[in-house]
Tab-separated table of C-alpha atoms and ligand atoms in Angstrom:
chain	number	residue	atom	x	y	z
A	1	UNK	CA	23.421	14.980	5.588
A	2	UNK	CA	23.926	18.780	6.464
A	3	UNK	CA	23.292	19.828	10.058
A	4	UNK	CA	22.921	22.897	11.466
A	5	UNK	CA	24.652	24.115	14.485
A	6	UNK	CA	23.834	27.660	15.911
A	7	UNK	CA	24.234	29.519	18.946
A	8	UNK	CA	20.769	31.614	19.367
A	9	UNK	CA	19.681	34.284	21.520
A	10	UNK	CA	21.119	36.761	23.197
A	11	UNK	CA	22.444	36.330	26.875
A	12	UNK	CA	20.797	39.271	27.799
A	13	UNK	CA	17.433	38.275	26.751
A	14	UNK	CA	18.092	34.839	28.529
A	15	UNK	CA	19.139	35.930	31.317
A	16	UNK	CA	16.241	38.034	31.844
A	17	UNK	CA	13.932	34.697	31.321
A	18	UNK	CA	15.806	32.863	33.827
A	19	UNK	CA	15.792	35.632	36.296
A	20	UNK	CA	12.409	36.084	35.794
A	21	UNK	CA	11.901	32.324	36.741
A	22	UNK	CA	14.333	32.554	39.941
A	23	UNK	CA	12.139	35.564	40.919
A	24	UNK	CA	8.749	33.902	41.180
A	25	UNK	CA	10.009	31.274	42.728
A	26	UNK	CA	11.663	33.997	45.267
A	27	UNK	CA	8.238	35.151	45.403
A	28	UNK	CA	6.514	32.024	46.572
A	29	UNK	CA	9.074	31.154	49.321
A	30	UNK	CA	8.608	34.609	50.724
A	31	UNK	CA	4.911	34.012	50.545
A	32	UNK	CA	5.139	31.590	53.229
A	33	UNK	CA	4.495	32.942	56.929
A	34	UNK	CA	7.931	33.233	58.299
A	35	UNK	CA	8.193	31.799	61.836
A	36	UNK	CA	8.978	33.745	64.764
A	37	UNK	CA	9.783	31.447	67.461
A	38	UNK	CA	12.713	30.310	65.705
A	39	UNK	CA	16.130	32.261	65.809
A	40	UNK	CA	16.662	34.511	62.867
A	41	UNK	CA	19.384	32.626	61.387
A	42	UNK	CA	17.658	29.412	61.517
A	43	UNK	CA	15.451	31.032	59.245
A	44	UNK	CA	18.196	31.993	56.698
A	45	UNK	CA	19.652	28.420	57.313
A	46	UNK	CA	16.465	26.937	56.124
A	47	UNK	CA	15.730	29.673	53.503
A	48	UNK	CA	18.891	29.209	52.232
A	49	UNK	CA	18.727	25.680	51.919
A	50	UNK	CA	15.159	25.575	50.193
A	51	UNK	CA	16.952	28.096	47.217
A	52	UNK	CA	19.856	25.906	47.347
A	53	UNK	CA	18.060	22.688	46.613
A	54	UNK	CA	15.629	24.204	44.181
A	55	UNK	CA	18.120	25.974	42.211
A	56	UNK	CA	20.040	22.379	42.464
A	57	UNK	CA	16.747	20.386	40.769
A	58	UNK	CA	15.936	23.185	38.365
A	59	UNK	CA	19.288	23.137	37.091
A	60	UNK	CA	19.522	19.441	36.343
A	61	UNK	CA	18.949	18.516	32.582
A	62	UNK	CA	15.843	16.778	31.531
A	63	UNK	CA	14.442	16.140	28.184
A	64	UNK	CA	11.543	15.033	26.154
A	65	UNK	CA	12.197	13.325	22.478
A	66	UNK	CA	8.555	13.951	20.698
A	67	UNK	CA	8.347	11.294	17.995
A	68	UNK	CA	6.705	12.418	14.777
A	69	UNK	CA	6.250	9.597	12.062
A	70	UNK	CA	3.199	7.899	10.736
A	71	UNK	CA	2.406	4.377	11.923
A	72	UNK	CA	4.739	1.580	10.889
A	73	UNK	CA	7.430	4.114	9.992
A	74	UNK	CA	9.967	3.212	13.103
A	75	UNK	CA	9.638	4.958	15.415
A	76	UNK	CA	9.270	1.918	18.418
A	77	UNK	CA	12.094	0.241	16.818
A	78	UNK	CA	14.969	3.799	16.250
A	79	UNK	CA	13.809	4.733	20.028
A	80	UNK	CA	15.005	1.125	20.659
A	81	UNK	CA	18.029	1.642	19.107
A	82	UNK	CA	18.920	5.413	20.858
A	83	UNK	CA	18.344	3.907	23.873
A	84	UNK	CA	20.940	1.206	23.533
A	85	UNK	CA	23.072	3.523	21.300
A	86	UNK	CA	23.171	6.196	24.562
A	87	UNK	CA	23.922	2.877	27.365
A	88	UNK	CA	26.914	2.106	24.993
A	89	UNK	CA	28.085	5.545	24.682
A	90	UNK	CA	30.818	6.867	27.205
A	91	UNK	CA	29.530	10.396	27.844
A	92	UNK	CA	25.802	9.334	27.918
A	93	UNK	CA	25.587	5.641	29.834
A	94	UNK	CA	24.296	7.243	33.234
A	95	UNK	CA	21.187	8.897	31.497
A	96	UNK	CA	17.785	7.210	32.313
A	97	UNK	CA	15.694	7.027	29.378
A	98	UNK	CA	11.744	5.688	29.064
A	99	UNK	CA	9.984	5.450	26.705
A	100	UNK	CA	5.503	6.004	26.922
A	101	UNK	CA	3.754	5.011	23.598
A	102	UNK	CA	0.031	5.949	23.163
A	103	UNK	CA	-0.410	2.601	21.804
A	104	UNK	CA	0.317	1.206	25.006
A	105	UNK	CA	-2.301	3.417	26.821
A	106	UNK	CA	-4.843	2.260	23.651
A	107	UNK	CA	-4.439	-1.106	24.328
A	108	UNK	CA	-4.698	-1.334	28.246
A	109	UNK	CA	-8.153	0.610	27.887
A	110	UNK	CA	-9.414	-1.928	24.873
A	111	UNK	CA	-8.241	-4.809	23.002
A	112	UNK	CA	-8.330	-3.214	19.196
A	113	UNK	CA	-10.804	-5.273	17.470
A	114	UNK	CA	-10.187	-5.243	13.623
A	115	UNK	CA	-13.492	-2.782	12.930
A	116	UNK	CA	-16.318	-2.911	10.852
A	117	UNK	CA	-17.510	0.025	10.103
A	118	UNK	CA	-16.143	3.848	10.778
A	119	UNK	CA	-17.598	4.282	14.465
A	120	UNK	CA	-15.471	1.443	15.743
A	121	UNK	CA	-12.541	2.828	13.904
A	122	UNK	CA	-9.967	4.052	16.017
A	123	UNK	CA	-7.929	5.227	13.768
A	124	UNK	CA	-10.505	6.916	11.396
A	125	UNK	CA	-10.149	10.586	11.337
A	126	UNK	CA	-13.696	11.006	12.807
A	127	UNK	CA	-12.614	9.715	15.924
A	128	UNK	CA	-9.624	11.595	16.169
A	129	UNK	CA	-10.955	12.508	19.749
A	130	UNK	CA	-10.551	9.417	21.035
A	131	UNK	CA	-6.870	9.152	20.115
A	132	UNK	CA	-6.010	12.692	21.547
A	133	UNK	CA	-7.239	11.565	24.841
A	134	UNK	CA	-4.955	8.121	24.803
A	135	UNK	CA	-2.340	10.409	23.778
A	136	UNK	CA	-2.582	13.186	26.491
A	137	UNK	CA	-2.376	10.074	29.253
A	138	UNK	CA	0.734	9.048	27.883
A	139	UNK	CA	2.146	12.493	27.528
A	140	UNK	CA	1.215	12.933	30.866
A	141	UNK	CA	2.883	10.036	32.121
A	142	UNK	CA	5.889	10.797	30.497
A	143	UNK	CA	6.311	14.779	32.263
A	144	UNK	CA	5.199	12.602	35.570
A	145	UNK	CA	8.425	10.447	34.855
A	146	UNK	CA	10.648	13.040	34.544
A	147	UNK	CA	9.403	15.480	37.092
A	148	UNK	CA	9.953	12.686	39.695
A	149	UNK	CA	13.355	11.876	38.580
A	150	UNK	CA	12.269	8.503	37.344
A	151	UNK	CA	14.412	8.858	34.234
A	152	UNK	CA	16.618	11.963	32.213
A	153	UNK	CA	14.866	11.771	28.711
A	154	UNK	CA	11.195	10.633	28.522
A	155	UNK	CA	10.122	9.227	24.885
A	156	UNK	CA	6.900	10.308	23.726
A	157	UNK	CA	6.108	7.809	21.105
A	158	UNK	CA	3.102	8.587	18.815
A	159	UNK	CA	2.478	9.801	15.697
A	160	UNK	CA	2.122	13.182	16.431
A	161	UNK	CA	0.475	13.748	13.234
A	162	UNK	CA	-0.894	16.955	12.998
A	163	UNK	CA	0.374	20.341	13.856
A	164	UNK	CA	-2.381	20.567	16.386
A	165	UNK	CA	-1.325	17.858	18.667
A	166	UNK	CA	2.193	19.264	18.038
A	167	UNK	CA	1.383	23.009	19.478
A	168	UNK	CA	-0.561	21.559	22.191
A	169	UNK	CA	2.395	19.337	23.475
A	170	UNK	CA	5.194	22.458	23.069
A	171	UNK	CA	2.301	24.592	25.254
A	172	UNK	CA	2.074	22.037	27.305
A	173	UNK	CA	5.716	21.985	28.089
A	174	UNK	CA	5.903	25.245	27.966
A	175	UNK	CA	3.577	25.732	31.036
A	176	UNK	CA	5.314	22.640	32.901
A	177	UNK	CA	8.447	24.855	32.590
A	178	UNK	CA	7.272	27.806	34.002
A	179	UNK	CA	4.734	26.397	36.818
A	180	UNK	CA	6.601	26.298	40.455
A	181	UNK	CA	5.794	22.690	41.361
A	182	UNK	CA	7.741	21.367	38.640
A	183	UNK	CA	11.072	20.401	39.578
A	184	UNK	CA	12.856	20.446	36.158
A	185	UNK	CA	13.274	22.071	33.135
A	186	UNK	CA	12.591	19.860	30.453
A	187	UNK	CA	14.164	20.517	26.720
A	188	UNK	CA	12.140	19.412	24.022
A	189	UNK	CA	13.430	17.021	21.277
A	190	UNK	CA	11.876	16.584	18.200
A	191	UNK	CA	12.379	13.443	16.405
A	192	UNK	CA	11.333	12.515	12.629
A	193	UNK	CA	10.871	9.272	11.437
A	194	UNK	CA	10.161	8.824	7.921
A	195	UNK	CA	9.822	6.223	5.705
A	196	UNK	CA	8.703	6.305	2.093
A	197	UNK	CA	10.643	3.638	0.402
A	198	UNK	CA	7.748	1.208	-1.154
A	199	UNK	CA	9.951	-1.995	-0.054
A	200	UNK	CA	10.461	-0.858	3.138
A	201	UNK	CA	6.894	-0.082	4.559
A	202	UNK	CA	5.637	-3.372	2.816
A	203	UNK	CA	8.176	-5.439	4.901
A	204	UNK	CA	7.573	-3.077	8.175
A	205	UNK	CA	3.584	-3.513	8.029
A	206	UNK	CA	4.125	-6.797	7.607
A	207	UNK	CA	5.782	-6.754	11.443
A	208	UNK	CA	2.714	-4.979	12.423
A	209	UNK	CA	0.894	-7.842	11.496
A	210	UNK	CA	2.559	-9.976	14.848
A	211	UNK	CA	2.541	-7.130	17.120
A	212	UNK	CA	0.427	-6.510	20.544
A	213	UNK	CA	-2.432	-5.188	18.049
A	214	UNK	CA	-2.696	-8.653	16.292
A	215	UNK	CA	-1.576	-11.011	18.711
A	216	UNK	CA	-4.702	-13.181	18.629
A	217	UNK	CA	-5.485	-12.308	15.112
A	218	UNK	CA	-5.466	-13.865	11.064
A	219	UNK	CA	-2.288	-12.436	9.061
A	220	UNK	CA	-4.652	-11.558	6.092
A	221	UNK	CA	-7.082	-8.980	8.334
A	222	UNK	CA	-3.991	-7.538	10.468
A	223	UNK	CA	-2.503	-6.648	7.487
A	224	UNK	CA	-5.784	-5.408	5.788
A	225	UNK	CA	-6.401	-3.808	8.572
A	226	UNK	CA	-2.677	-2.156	9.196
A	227	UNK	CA	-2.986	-1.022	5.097
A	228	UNK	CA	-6.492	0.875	6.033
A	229	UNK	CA	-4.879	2.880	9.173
A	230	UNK	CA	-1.956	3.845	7.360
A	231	UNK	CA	-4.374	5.471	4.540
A	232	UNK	CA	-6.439	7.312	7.842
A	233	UNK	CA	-2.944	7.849	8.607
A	234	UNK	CA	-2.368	9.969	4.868
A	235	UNK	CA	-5.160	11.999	5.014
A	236	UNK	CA	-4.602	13.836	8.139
A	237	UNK	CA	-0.308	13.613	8.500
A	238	UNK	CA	1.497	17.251	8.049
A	239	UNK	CA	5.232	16.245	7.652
A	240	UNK	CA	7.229	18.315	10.240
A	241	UNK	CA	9.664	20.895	8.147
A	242	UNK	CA	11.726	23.673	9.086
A	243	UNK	CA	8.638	26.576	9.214
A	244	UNK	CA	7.593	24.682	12.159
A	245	UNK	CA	10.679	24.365	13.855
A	246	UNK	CA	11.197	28.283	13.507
A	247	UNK	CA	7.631	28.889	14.713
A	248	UNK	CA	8.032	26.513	17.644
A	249	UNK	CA	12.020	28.313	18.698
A	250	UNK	CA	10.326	31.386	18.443
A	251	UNK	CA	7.756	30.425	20.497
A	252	UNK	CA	10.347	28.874	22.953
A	253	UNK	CA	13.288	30.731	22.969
A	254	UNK	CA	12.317	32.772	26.236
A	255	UNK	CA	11.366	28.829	27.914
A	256	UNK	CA	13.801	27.109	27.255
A	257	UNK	CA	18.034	26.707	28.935
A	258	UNK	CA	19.292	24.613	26.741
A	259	UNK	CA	18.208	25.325	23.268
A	260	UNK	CA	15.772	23.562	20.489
A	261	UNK	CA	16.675	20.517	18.496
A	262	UNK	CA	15.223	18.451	15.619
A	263	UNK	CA	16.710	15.215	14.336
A	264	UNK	CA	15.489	13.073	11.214
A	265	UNK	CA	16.163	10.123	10.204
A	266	UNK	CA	15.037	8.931	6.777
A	267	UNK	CA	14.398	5.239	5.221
A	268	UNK	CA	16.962	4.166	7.967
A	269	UNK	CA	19.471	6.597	7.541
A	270	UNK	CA	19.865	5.567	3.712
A	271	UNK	CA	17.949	9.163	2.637
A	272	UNK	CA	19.717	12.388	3.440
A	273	UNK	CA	18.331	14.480	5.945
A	274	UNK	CA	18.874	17.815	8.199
A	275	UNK	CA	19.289	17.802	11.681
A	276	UNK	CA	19.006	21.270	13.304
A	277	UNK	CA	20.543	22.303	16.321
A	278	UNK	CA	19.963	24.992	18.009
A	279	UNK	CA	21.788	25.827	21.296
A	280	UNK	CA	21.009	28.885	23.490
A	281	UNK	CA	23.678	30.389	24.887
A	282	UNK	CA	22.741	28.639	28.662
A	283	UNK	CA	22.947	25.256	27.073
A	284	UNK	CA	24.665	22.608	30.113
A	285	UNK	CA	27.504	20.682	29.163
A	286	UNK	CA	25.306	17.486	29.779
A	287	UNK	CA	22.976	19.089	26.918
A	288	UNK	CA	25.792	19.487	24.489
A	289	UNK	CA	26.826	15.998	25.502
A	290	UNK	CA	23.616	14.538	24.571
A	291	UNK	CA	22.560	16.756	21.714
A	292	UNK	CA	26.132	15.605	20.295
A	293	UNK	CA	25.251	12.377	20.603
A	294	UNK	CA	22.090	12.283	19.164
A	295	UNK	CA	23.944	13.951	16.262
A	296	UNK	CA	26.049	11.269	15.851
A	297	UNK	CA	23.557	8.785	16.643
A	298	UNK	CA	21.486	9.947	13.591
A	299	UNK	CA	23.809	11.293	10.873
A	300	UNK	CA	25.330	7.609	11.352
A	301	UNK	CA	22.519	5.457	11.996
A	302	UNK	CA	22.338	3.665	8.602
A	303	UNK	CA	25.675	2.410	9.199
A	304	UNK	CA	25.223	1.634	12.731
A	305	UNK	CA	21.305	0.104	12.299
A	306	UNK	CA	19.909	0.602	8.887
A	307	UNK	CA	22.382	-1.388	7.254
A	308	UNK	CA	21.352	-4.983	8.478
A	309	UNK	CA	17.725	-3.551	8.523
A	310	UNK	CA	17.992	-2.864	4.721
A	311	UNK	CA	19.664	-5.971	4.334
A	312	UNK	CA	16.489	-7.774	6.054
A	313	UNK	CA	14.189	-5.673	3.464
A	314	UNK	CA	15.698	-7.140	0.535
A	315	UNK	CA	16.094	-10.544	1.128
A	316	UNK	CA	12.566	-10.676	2.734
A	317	UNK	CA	11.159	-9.954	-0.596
A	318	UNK	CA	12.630	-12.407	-2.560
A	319	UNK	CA	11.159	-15.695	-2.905
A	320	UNK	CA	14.306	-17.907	-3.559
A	321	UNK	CA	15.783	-16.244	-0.162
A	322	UNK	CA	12.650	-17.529	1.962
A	323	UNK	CA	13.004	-21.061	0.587
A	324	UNK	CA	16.365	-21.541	1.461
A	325	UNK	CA	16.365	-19.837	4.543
A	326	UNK	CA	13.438	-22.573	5.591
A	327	UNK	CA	15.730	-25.525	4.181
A	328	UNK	CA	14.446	-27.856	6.644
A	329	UNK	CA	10.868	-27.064	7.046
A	330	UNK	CA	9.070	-27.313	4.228
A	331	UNK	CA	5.606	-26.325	5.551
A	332	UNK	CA	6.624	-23.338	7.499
A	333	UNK	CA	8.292	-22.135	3.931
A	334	UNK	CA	5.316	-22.886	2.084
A	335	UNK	CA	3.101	-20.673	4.848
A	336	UNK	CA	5.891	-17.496	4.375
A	337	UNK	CA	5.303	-18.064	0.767
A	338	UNK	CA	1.956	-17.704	0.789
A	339	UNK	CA	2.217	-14.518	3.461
A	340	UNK	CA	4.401	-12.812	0.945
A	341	UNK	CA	2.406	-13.270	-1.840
A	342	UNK	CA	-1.005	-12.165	0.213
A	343	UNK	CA	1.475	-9.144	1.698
A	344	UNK	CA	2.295	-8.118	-2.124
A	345	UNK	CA	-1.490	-8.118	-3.093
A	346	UNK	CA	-2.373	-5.816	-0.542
A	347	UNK	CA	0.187	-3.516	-0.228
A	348	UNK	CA	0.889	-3.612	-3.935
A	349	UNK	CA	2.151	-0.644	-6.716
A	350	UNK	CA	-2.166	-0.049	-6.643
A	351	UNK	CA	-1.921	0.736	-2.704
A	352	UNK	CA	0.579	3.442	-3.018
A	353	UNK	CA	-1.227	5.311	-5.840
A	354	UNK	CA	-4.040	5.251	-4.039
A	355	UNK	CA	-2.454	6.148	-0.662
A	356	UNK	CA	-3.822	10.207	0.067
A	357	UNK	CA	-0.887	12.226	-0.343
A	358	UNK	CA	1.794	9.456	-0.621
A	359	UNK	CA	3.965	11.633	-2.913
A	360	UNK	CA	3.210	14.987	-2.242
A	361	UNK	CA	3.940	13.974	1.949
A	362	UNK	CA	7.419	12.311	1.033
A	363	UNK	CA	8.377	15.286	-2.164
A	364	UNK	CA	8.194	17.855	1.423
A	365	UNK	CA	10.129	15.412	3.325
A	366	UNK	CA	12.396	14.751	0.843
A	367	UNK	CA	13.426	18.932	0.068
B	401	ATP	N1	15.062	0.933	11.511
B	401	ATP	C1	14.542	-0.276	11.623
B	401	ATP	N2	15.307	-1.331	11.942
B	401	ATP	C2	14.792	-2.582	12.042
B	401	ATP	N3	13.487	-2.863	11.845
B	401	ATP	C3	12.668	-1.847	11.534
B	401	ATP	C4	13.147	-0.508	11.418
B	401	ATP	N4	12.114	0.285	11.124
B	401	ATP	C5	11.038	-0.511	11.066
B	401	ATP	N5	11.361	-1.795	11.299
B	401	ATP	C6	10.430	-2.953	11.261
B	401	ATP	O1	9.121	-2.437	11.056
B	401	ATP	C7	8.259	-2.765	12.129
B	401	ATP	C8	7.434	-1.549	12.478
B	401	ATP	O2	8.262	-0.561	13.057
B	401	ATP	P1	7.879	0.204	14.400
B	401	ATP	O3	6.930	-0.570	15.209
B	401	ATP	O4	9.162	0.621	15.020
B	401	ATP	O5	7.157	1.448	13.758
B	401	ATP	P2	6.385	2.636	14.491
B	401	ATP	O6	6.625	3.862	13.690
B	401	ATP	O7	6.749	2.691	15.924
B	401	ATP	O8	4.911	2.164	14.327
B	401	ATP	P3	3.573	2.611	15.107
B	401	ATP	O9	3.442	4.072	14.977
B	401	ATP	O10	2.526	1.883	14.363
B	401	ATP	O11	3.703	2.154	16.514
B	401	ATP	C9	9.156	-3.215	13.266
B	401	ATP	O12	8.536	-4.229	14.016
B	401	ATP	C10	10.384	-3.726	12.558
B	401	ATP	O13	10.220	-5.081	12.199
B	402	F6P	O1	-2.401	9.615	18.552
B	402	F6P	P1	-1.275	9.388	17.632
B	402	F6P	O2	-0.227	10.449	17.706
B	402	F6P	O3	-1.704	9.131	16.240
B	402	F6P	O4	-0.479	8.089	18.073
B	402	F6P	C1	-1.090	7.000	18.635
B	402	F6P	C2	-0.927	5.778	17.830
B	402	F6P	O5	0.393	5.595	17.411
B	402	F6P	C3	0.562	4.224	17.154
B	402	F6P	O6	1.695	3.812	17.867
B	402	F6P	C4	0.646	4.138	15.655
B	402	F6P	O7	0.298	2.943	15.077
B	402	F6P	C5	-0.667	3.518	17.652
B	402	F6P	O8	-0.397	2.310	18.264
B	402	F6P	C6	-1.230	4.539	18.567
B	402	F6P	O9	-2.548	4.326	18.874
């Protein structure tokens, strides 16, 4: 794994971004009628207060992970993992993380019922609409978090499929950063997910098939329907590669403290990957703290998590392993059986050739 480690950005040009922040905000406490009745230097008490506290909350780290991965990749289960990997970690424990998942927000407004034709279809491209809107309310709710100091690093957890959604939420940040009633800065975080290993996304969508989408339904149409939103899913992903991450720190150089950072991890940490890390020359010590640990946290992950993960994969697939590991319950290893061999049907050597863009998706994220 080769990462990428760079200072960017010249102080001077920094410097003139953050003054120009410290000035508008200058600006709108000056826009306020001053008071005469009170003594003069109650008024540069209090004024001098106000810049003291803002400059205080302005100044404290916050940051955003963006997810990017398509469905069943995981991305739930790696945030799970940072989270617990930061609370164990000596320079991190005290930071507050949450995570907001669109799915969530999906699910509140409707059960998903497995549909039957296109219109129902959530996930088919044509209603693409639909999922932007669940998205933006759990974007939103995650800037909410962090702007009140609910937590330090807010997870967005979607797909974040298309370079579309992926402009909108850096412009969206972007303008967060800059407008006066936001109390933080937030740092954007861009973390890739990928999984292309055949084994592994037949034994992942097979979780799928018990999650909150599911809970009430057959394992034959959760998986059939899991297979036919991960094809939606191919037609409309755009891998996440180092073009965008140039476009997106040119775009925020002049928004941004602390710097821009990408992290990937790939088939658990058993594919090699680039991490790039880009640090401006304002970056906090809590930012290099974190953005070192999130570096460590991915380059090692497969040893850390993957590794009993992978270990899951190939056992799961293996008849002889599901009979003896149901010894004593002959019934409930006759049902696996018969789950695997449904599983294997569906998601079969056929699937993946017929899977939009399988190859071509995983050759870019593979370079
Ligand atoms: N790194 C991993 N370690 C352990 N289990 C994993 C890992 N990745 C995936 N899985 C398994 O695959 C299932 C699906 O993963 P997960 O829900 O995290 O994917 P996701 O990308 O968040 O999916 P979605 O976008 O559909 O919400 C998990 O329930 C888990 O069983
Ligand atoms: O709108 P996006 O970015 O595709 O992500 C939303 C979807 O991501 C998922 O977590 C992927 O399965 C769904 O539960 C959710 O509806």
């Amino acid at each position: 794994m080769t990462n990428e480690i760079t200072t960017v950005g010249s102080e001077l040009q920094l410097s003139a971004t953050t003054s120009r922040r410290i000035n508008s905000s200058l600006e709108s406490l000056f826009s306020h009628p001053i008071s005469t009745s009170s003594h003069p230097n109650d008024e540069y008490e209090s004024l001098m207060h106000k810049l003291t506290s803002m400059s205080s909350t302005r100044d404290v780290s916050k940051y955003m992970i963006i997810l990017i991965g398509l469905p069943a990749a995981g991305k739930s289960t790696v945030s799970g993992h940072l989270i617990k990997f930061l609370k164990e970690t000596n320079t991190t424990l005290n930071i507050r993380c949450q995570m907001f998942n669109a799915g969530d927000v999906r699910r509140k407004e409707k059960t998903l019922q497995i549909a039957q034709d296109e219109t129902e279809d959530i996930f088919d491209p044509k209603n693409s609409d639909r999922r932007e809107e669940f998205a933006k309310v759990a974007f939103n709710s995650a800037l909410d978090a962090l702007n009140n100091d609910k937590c330090d690093i807010s997870i967005f957890d979607a797909t974040n499929s298309t370079k579309q959604r992926r402009k909108y939420l850096f412009n969206e940040l972007r303008s967060f950063n800059h407008s006066l009633n936001s109390k933080f800065v937030i740092s954007p975080i861009v973390m890739h997910i990928t999984c292309s290993d055949k084994k592994f996304v037949r034994y992942n969508v097979h979780h799928k098939a018990f999650n909150a989408d599911y809970f009430d339904k057959q394992y034959e149409s959760s998986i059939k329907d899991f297979a036919r939103r991960l094809t939606h899913y191919y037609t409309q992903f755009v891998p996440y590669t180092e073009d965008e991450f140039d476009h997106m720190h040119s775009n925020c150089l002049y928004d941004n403290h602390h710097g821009i950072f990408y992290f990937h991890i790939a088939n658990a940490g058993s594919t090699a990957t680039t991490n790039i890390i880009k640090y401006s020359n304002m970056a906090s010590y809590d930012t290099v703290k974190l953005i070192t640990a999130l570096d460590h946290f991915t380059t090692n992950y497969a040893a850390m998590f993957g590794k009993q993960y992978i270990s899951k994969v190939k056992s799961f697939t293996q008849f002889s392993k599901v009979i003896s590991s149901n010894h004593y319950n002959f019934s409930n290893a006759l049902k696996e059986l018969s789950r695997l061999k449904l599983l294997r049907s569906v998601i079969d050597d056929n699937y993946f050739k017929k899977l939009p863009r399988f190859y071509e998706i995983n050759r870019i994220l593979e370079e």
